[in-house]
PDB file of C-alpha atoms in Angstrom:
ATOM      1  CA  MET A 292      -2.493 172.814  65.324  1.00  0.00           C
ATOM      2  CA  THR A 293       0.582 172.981  67.528  1.00  0.00           C
ATOM      3  CA  LYS A 294       0.396 171.092  70.816  1.00  0.00           C
ATOM      4  CA  VAL A 295       2.646 172.524  73.513  1.00  0.00           C
ATOM      5  CA  LEU A 296       3.636 170.728  76.707  1.00  0.00           C
ATOM      6  CA  HIS A 297       4.699 173.231  79.366  1.00  0.00           C
ATOM      7  CA  VAL A 298       6.743 171.618  82.124  1.00  0.00           C
ATOM      8  CA  SER A 299       7.094 173.924  85.117  1.00  0.00           C
ATOM      9  CA  ALA A 300       9.482 173.020  87.937  1.00  0.00           C
ATOM     10  CA  SER A 301       9.939 176.046  90.192  1.00  0.00           C
ATOM     11  CA  VAL A 302       8.718 175.898  93.794  1.00  0.00           C
ATOM     12  CA  ASN A 303       7.744 179.574  93.462  1.00  0.00           C
ATOM     13  CA  GLY A 304       4.659 178.873  91.380  1.00  0.00           C
ATOM     14  CA  GLU A 305       3.152 181.928  89.694  1.00  0.00           C
ATOM     15  CA  ASN A 306       6.020 184.098  91.009  1.00  0.00           C
ATOM     16  CA  SER A 307       8.639 181.948  89.338  1.00  0.00           C
ATOM     17  CA  ASN A 308      10.945 183.694  86.880  1.00  0.00           C
ATOM     18  CA  SER A 309      11.354 180.542  84.795  1.00  0.00           C
ATOM     19  CA  ARG A 310       7.574 180.125  84.639  1.00  0.00           C
ATOM     20  CA  GLN A 311       6.926 183.740  83.636  1.00  0.00           C
ATOM     21  CA  ILE A 312       9.543 183.579  80.894  1.00  0.00           C
ATOM     22  CA  ALA A 313       8.293 180.206  79.655  1.00  0.00           C
ATOM     23  CA  LEU A 314       4.772 181.637  79.436  1.00  0.00           C
ATOM     24  CA  LYS A 315       6.061 184.563  77.363  1.00  0.00           C
ATOM     25  CA  LEU A 316       7.597 182.066  74.964  1.00  0.00           C
ATOM     26  CA  ILE A 317       4.346 180.120  74.829  1.00  0.00           C
ATOM     27  CA  ASP A 318       2.491 183.373  74.113  1.00  0.00           C
ATOM     28  CA  ARG A 319       4.784 183.874  71.106  1.00  0.00           C
ATOM     29  CA  ILE A 320       4.055 180.368  69.876  1.00  0.00           C
ATOM     30  CA  LYS A 321       0.308 180.900  70.298  1.00  0.00           C
ATOM     31  CA  ALA A 322       0.474 184.256  68.527  1.00  0.00           C
ATOM     32  CA  ALA A 323       2.073 182.535  65.547  1.00  0.00           C
ATOM     33  CA  ASP A 324      -0.445 179.678  65.649  1.00  0.00           C
ATOM     34  CA  SER A 325      -3.833 180.707  66.984  1.00  0.00           C
ATOM     35  CA  SER A 326      -4.938 177.069  67.095  1.00  0.00           C
ATOM     36  CA  ALA A 327      -2.093 176.067  69.437  1.00  0.00           C
ATOM     37  CA  THR A 328      -3.075 174.250  72.614  1.00  0.00           C
ATOM     38  CA  VAL A 329      -1.119 173.977  75.869  1.00  0.00           C
ATOM     39  CA  ILE A 330      -0.925 171.172  78.420  1.00  0.00           C
ATOM     40  CA  GLU A 331       0.452 172.209  81.813  1.00  0.00           C
ATOM     41  CA  ARG A 332       2.613 169.829  83.820  1.00  0.00           C
ATOM     42  CA  ASP A 333       3.785 171.155  87.197  1.00  0.00           C
ATOM     43  CA  THR A 334       6.444 168.851  88.606  1.00  0.00           C
ATOM     44  CA  ASN A 335       5.647 170.050  92.129  1.00  0.00           C
ATOM     45  CA  GLU A 336       2.323 168.222  92.048  1.00  0.00           C
ATOM     46  CA  ALA A 337       2.177 165.104  94.220  1.00  0.00           C
ATOM     47  CA  VAL A 338       1.666 162.864  91.189  1.00  0.00           C
ATOM     48  CA  VAL A 339       5.282 163.571  90.166  1.00  0.00           C
ATOM     49  CA  SER A 340       7.005 161.454  92.780  1.00  0.00           C
ATOM     50  CA  ALA A 341      10.374 159.745  93.056  1.00  0.00           C
ATOM     51  CA  ILE A 342      10.536 156.303  91.507  1.00  0.00           C
ATOM     52  CA  THR A 343      10.767 153.229  93.733  1.00  0.00           C
ATOM     53  CA  GLY A 344      11.733 149.611  93.303  1.00  0.00           C
ATOM     54  CA  GLU A 345       8.088 148.882  92.574  1.00  0.00           C
ATOM     55  CA  THR A 346       8.099 151.493  89.802  1.00  0.00           C
ATOM     56  CA  VAL A 347      11.177 150.023  88.140  1.00  0.00           C
ATOM     57  CA  GLY A 348       9.776 146.514  88.513  1.00  0.00           C
ATOM     58  CA  ALA A 349       6.605 147.590  86.723  1.00  0.00           C
ATOM     59  CA  TYR A 350       8.614 149.298  83.969  1.00  0.00           C
ATOM     60  CA  TYR A 351      10.468 146.067  83.204  1.00  0.00           C
ATOM     61  CA  THR A 352       7.400 143.835  83.355  1.00  0.00           C
ATOM     62  CA  PRO A 353       5.803 143.317  79.920  1.00  0.00           C
ATOM     63  CA  ALA A 354       2.567 145.308  79.720  1.00  0.00           C
ATOM     64  CA  GLU A 355       0.441 142.209  79.247  1.00  0.00           C
ATOM     65  CA  ASN A 356       1.888 140.659  82.426  1.00  0.00           C
ATOM     66  CA  ARG A 357       1.540 143.627  84.766  1.00  0.00           C
ATOM     67  CA  SER A 358      -0.587 143.213  87.832  1.00  0.00           C
ATOM     68  CA  GLU A 359      -3.266 145.738  88.724  1.00  0.00           C
ATOM     69  CA  ALA A 360      -0.945 147.036  91.435  1.00  0.00           C
ATOM     70  CA  GLN A 361       1.860 147.537  88.914  1.00  0.00           C
ATOM     71  CA  LYS A 362      -0.479 149.320  86.516  1.00  0.00           C
ATOM     72  CA  LYS A 363      -1.450 151.674  89.327  1.00  0.00           C
ATOM     73  CA  VAL A 364       2.189 152.292  90.252  1.00  0.00           C
ATOM     74  CA  ILE A 365       3.086 153.488  86.748  1.00  0.00           C
ATOM     75  CA  ALA A 366      -0.197 155.206  85.873  1.00  0.00           C
ATOM     76  CA  ALA A 367       1.345 158.657  86.440  1.00  0.00           C
ATOM     77  CA  SER A 368       4.355 157.735  84.312  1.00  0.00           C
ATOM     78  CA  ASP A 369       2.077 156.479  81.539  1.00  0.00           C
ATOM     79  CA  LYS A 370       0.193 159.780  81.600  1.00  0.00           C
ATOM     80  CA  MET A 371       3.353 161.892  81.425  1.00  0.00           C
ATOM     81  CA  VAL A 372       4.803 159.787  78.617  1.00  0.00           C
ATOM     82  CA  ALA A 373       1.528 160.222  76.726  1.00  0.00           C
ATOM     83  CA  GLU A 374       1.762 163.997  77.208  1.00  0.00           C
ATOM     84  CA  ILE A 375       5.203 164.056  75.604  1.00  0.00           C
ATOM     85  CA  MET A 376       4.234 161.746  72.773  1.00  0.00           C
ATOM     86  CA  ASP A 377       1.190 163.878  71.982  1.00  0.00           C
ATOM     87  CA  ALA A 378       3.071 167.194  72.079  1.00  0.00           C
ATOM     88  CA  ASP A 379       4.749 168.882  69.149  1.00  0.00           C
ATOM     89  CA  VAL A 380       6.707 171.277  71.355  1.00  0.00           C
ATOM     90  CA  LEU A 381       8.079 171.041  74.888  1.00  0.00           C
ATOM     91  CA  VAL A 382       8.740 174.185  76.912  1.00  0.00           C
ATOM     92  CA  ILE A 383      10.630 173.289  80.075  1.00  0.00           C
ATOM     93  CA  GLY A 384      10.962 175.934  82.764  1.00  0.00           C
ATOM     94  CA  ALA A 385      14.193 174.916  84.470  1.00  0.00           C
ATOM     95  CA  PRO A 386      15.330 177.002  87.435  1.00  0.00           C
ATOM     96  CA  MET A 387      18.813 176.183  88.669  1.00  0.00           C
ATOM     97  CA  TYR A 388      18.910 174.923  92.244  1.00  0.00           C
ATOM     98  CA  ASN A 389      22.413 174.411  93.644  1.00  0.00           C
ATOM     99  CA  PHE A 390      23.955 174.172  90.169  1.00  0.00           C
ATOM    100  CA  SER A 391      21.460 171.596  88.874  1.00  0.00           C
ATOM    101  CA  ILE A 392      17.747 171.034  88.269  1.00  0.00           C
ATOM    102  CA  PRO A 393      15.079 170.830  90.993  1.00  0.00           C
ATOM    103  CA  SER A 394      14.566 167.364  92.455  1.00  0.00           C
ATOM    104  CA  THR A 395      10.978 167.374  91.189  1.00  0.00           C
ATOM    105  CA  LEU A 396      12.166 167.910  87.617  1.00  0.00           C
ATOM    106  CA  LYS A 397      14.566 164.989  88.047  1.00  0.00           C
ATOM    107  CA  ALA A 398      11.594 162.922  89.272  1.00  0.00           C
ATOM    108  CA  TRP A 399       9.723 163.867  86.083  1.00  0.00           C
ATOM    109  CA  VAL A 400      12.710 162.756  84.001  1.00  0.00           C
ATOM    110  CA  ASP A 401      12.720 159.405  85.808  1.00  0.00           C
ATOM    111  CA  LEU A 402       9.025 158.995  85.012  1.00  0.00           C
ATOM    112  CA  ILE A 403       9.357 159.700  81.290  1.00  0.00           C
ATOM    113  CA  ALA A 404      12.689 157.990  80.515  1.00  0.00           C
ATOM    114  CA  ARG A 405      11.489 154.409  79.998  1.00  0.00           C
ATOM    115  CA  VAL A 406      13.228 151.631  78.126  1.00  0.00           C
ATOM    116  CA  GLY A 407      11.055 150.238  75.369  1.00  0.00           C
ATOM    117  CA  VAL A 408       8.754 153.252  75.565  1.00  0.00           C
ATOM    118  CA  THR A 409      10.752 156.455  75.091  1.00  0.00           C
ATOM    119  CA  PHE A 410      14.097 154.816  74.248  1.00  0.00           C
ATOM    120  CA  ASN A 411      15.566 151.441  73.378  1.00  0.00           C
ATOM    121  CA  TYR A 412      18.956 149.867  73.915  1.00  0.00           C
ATOM    122  CA  THR A 413      20.456 148.398  70.750  1.00  0.00           C
ATOM    123  CA  GLU A 414      23.732 146.803  69.711  1.00  0.00           C
ATOM    124  CA  ASN A 415      24.755 150.225  68.442  1.00  0.00           C
ATOM    125  CA  GLY A 416      23.808 152.026  71.626  1.00  0.00           C
ATOM    126  CA  PRO A 417      20.638 153.671  72.932  1.00  0.00           C
ATOM    127  CA  VAL A 418      18.068 154.980  70.453  1.00  0.00           C
ATOM    128  CA  GLY A 419      15.447 157.575  71.340  1.00  0.00           C
ATOM    129  CA  LEU A 420      11.848 156.858  70.400  1.00  0.00           C
ATOM    130  CA  VAL A 421      10.428 160.370  70.909  1.00  0.00           C
ATOM    131  CA  GLU A 422      10.959 161.909  67.506  1.00  0.00           C
ATOM    132  CA  GLY A 423       9.798 164.953  65.569  1.00  0.00           C
ATOM    133  CA  LYS A 424       9.592 167.275  68.576  1.00  0.00           C
ATOM    134  CA  LYS A 425      11.133 170.655  69.344  1.00  0.00           C
ATOM    135  CA  ALA A 426      12.082 171.551  72.900  1.00  0.00           C
ATOM    136  CA  TYR A 427      12.928 174.785  74.631  1.00  0.00           C
ATOM    137  CA  ILE A 428      14.776 174.890  77.938  1.00  0.00           C
ATOM    138  CA  VAL A 429      14.102 178.124  79.802  1.00  0.00           C
ATOM    139  CA  ALA A 430      17.169 178.091  82.032  1.00  0.00           C
ATOM    140  CA  ALA A 431      16.792 180.565  84.912  1.00  0.00           C
ATOM    141  CA  THR A 432      19.589 181.185  87.410  1.00  0.00           C
ATOM    142  CA  GLY A 433      20.337 183.448  90.335  1.00  0.00           C
ATOM    143  CA  GLY A 434      23.963 184.121  89.509  1.00  0.00           C
ATOM    144  CA  VAL A 435      25.536 181.203  87.652  1.00  0.00           C
ATOM    145  CA  PRO A 436      25.767 181.897  83.904  1.00  0.00           C
ATOM    146  CA  VAL A 437      23.984 179.377  81.708  1.00  0.00           C
ATOM    147  CA  ASN A 438      26.430 177.004  79.974  1.00  0.00           C
ATOM    148  CA  SER A 439      29.241 177.981  82.329  1.00  0.00           C
ATOM    149  CA  PRO A 440      31.355 175.250  83.996  1.00  0.00           C
ATOM    150  CA  ALA A 441      29.111 175.481  87.075  1.00  0.00           C
ATOM    151  CA  ASP A 442      25.921 174.899  85.070  1.00  0.00           C
ATOM    152  CA  PHE A 443      25.056 171.221  85.437  1.00  0.00           C
ATOM    153  CA  ALA A 444      21.355 171.796  84.728  1.00  0.00           C
ATOM    154  CA  THR A 445      21.303 172.759  81.054  1.00  0.00           C
ATOM    155  CA  PRO A 446      23.727 170.076  79.771  1.00  0.00           C
ATOM    156  CA  TYR A 447      21.845 167.431  81.756  1.00  0.00           C
ATOM    157  CA  LEU A 448      18.465 168.334  80.294  1.00  0.00           C
ATOM    158  CA  LYS A 449      19.889 168.471  76.768  1.00  0.00           C
ATOM    159  CA  GLN A 450      21.412 165.029  77.300  1.00  0.00           C
ATOM    160  CA  VAL A 451      18.138 163.592  78.623  1.00  0.00           C
ATOM    161  CA  LEU A 452      16.129 165.036  75.735  1.00  0.00           C
ATOM    162  CA  ALA A 453      18.614 163.748  73.163  1.00  0.00           C
ATOM    163  CA  PHE A 454      18.595 160.341  74.850  1.00  0.00           C
ATOM    164  CA  ILE A 455      14.843 159.964  74.301  1.00  0.00           C
ATOM    165  CA  GLY A 456      15.089 161.308  70.753  1.00  0.00           C
ATOM    166  CA  ILE A 457      14.554 165.072  71.004  1.00  0.00           C
ATOM    167  CA  THR A 458      17.571 166.699  69.387  1.00  0.00           C
ATOM    168  CA  ASP A 459      16.011 169.983  68.241  1.00  0.00           C
ATOM    169  CA  VAL A 460      16.594 171.811  71.522  1.00  0.00           C
ATOM    170  CA  GLU A 461      16.908 175.542  72.033  1.00  0.00           C
ATOM    171  CA  VAL A 462      18.053 177.103  75.302  1.00  0.00           C
ATOM    172  CA  VAL A 463      16.465 180.387  76.354  1.00  0.00           C
ATOM    173  CA  GLU A 464      18.919 181.900  78.803  1.00  0.00           C
ATOM    174  CA  ALA A 465      17.618 183.744  81.851  1.00  0.00           C
ATOM    175  CA  SER A 466      20.691 184.265  84.004  1.00  0.00           C
ATOM    176  CA  GLY A 467      21.446 186.557  86.917  1.00  0.00           C
ATOM    177  CA  PHE A 468      18.172 187.100  88.759  1.00  0.00           C
ATOM    178  CA  GLY A 469      19.995 187.105  92.068  1.00  0.00           C
ATOM    179  CA  VAL A 470      22.307 189.888  90.888  1.00  0.00           C
ATOM    180  CA  ASN A 471      19.955 192.273  89.080  1.00  0.00           C
ATOM    181  CA  ALA A 472      16.444 190.917  88.601  1.00  0.00           C
ATOM    182  CA  GLU A 473      15.219 193.754  86.392  1.00  0.00           C
ATOM    183  CA  GLU A 474      18.158 193.504  84.017  1.00  0.00           C
ATOM    184  CA  ALA A 475      17.968 189.696  83.994  1.00  0.00           C
ATOM    185  CA  MET A 476      14.281 189.765  83.070  1.00  0.00           C
ATOM    186  CA  ALA A 477      14.887 192.272  80.265  1.00  0.00           C
ATOM    187  CA  LYS A 478      17.636 190.074  78.803  1.00  0.00           C
ATOM    188  CA  ALA A 479      15.504 186.963  79.177  1.00  0.00           C
ATOM    189  CA  ILE A 480      12.584 188.578  77.350  1.00  0.00           C
ATOM    190  CA  ALA A 481      14.974 189.593  74.558  1.00  0.00           C
ATOM    191  CA  ASN A 482      16.111 185.972  74.354  1.00  0.00           C
ATOM    192  CA  VAL A 483      12.477 184.856  74.139  1.00  0.00           C
ATOM    193  CA  GLU A 484      11.931 187.251  71.239  1.00  0.00           C
ATOM    194  CA  ALA A 485      15.054 185.957  69.520  1.00  0.00           C
ATOM    195  CA  ALA A 486      14.086 182.290  69.887  1.00  0.00           C
ATOM    196  CA  LYS A 487      13.269 180.463  66.663  1.00  0.00           C
ATOM    197  CA  LEU A 488       9.605 179.503  66.587  1.00  0.00           C
ATOM    198  CA  PRO A 489       8.685 175.907  65.814  1.00  0.00           C
ATOM    199  CA  ALA A 490       7.338 174.993  62.426  1.00  0.00           C
ATOM    200  CA  ALA A 491       3.548 174.827  62.391  1.00  0.00           C
ATOM    201  CA  ALA A 492       2.296 171.334  63.158  1.00  0.00           C
TER     202      ALA A 492
END
């Protein structure tokens, strides 16, 4: 049974291009594995909030020494880390806002990138602890081509995923919605159909 974590970041909700395309990809995965399950994580929900000094302090306090207040501060982070650890596949809907990712998606990254939990520092450099996963980045833009010099969103997400141990990453391009939305959607759907499906879990 394949477990899919769908991370949605657009402020446009159900009308989001990145969300619609990500759902088409998830439909393909479910068609190939009828037992597949999906967990939805919308980064626009209030629980996905910017980290604070209290958050970082709780991260670096050994679990057995955390106060009840510290446990409460990182409860949302713990939940989101558990979602990633439990998933076989991540599908990240990543609209480009001003050449980069939405601030809420960055907040999600800050909640799941945790030393000693999803990565470790070693004498030979950082080592990711989230292994054996496949990730798709559905990169939707208004006019900036994906992987162009002005695209700071896709390389950043690939770097973050690799940093925590997810190196099997496929980008589903969905460029140009601000130029010709109909043509952009048609190309994006073709890219969804061309995407390599994950191996059955």
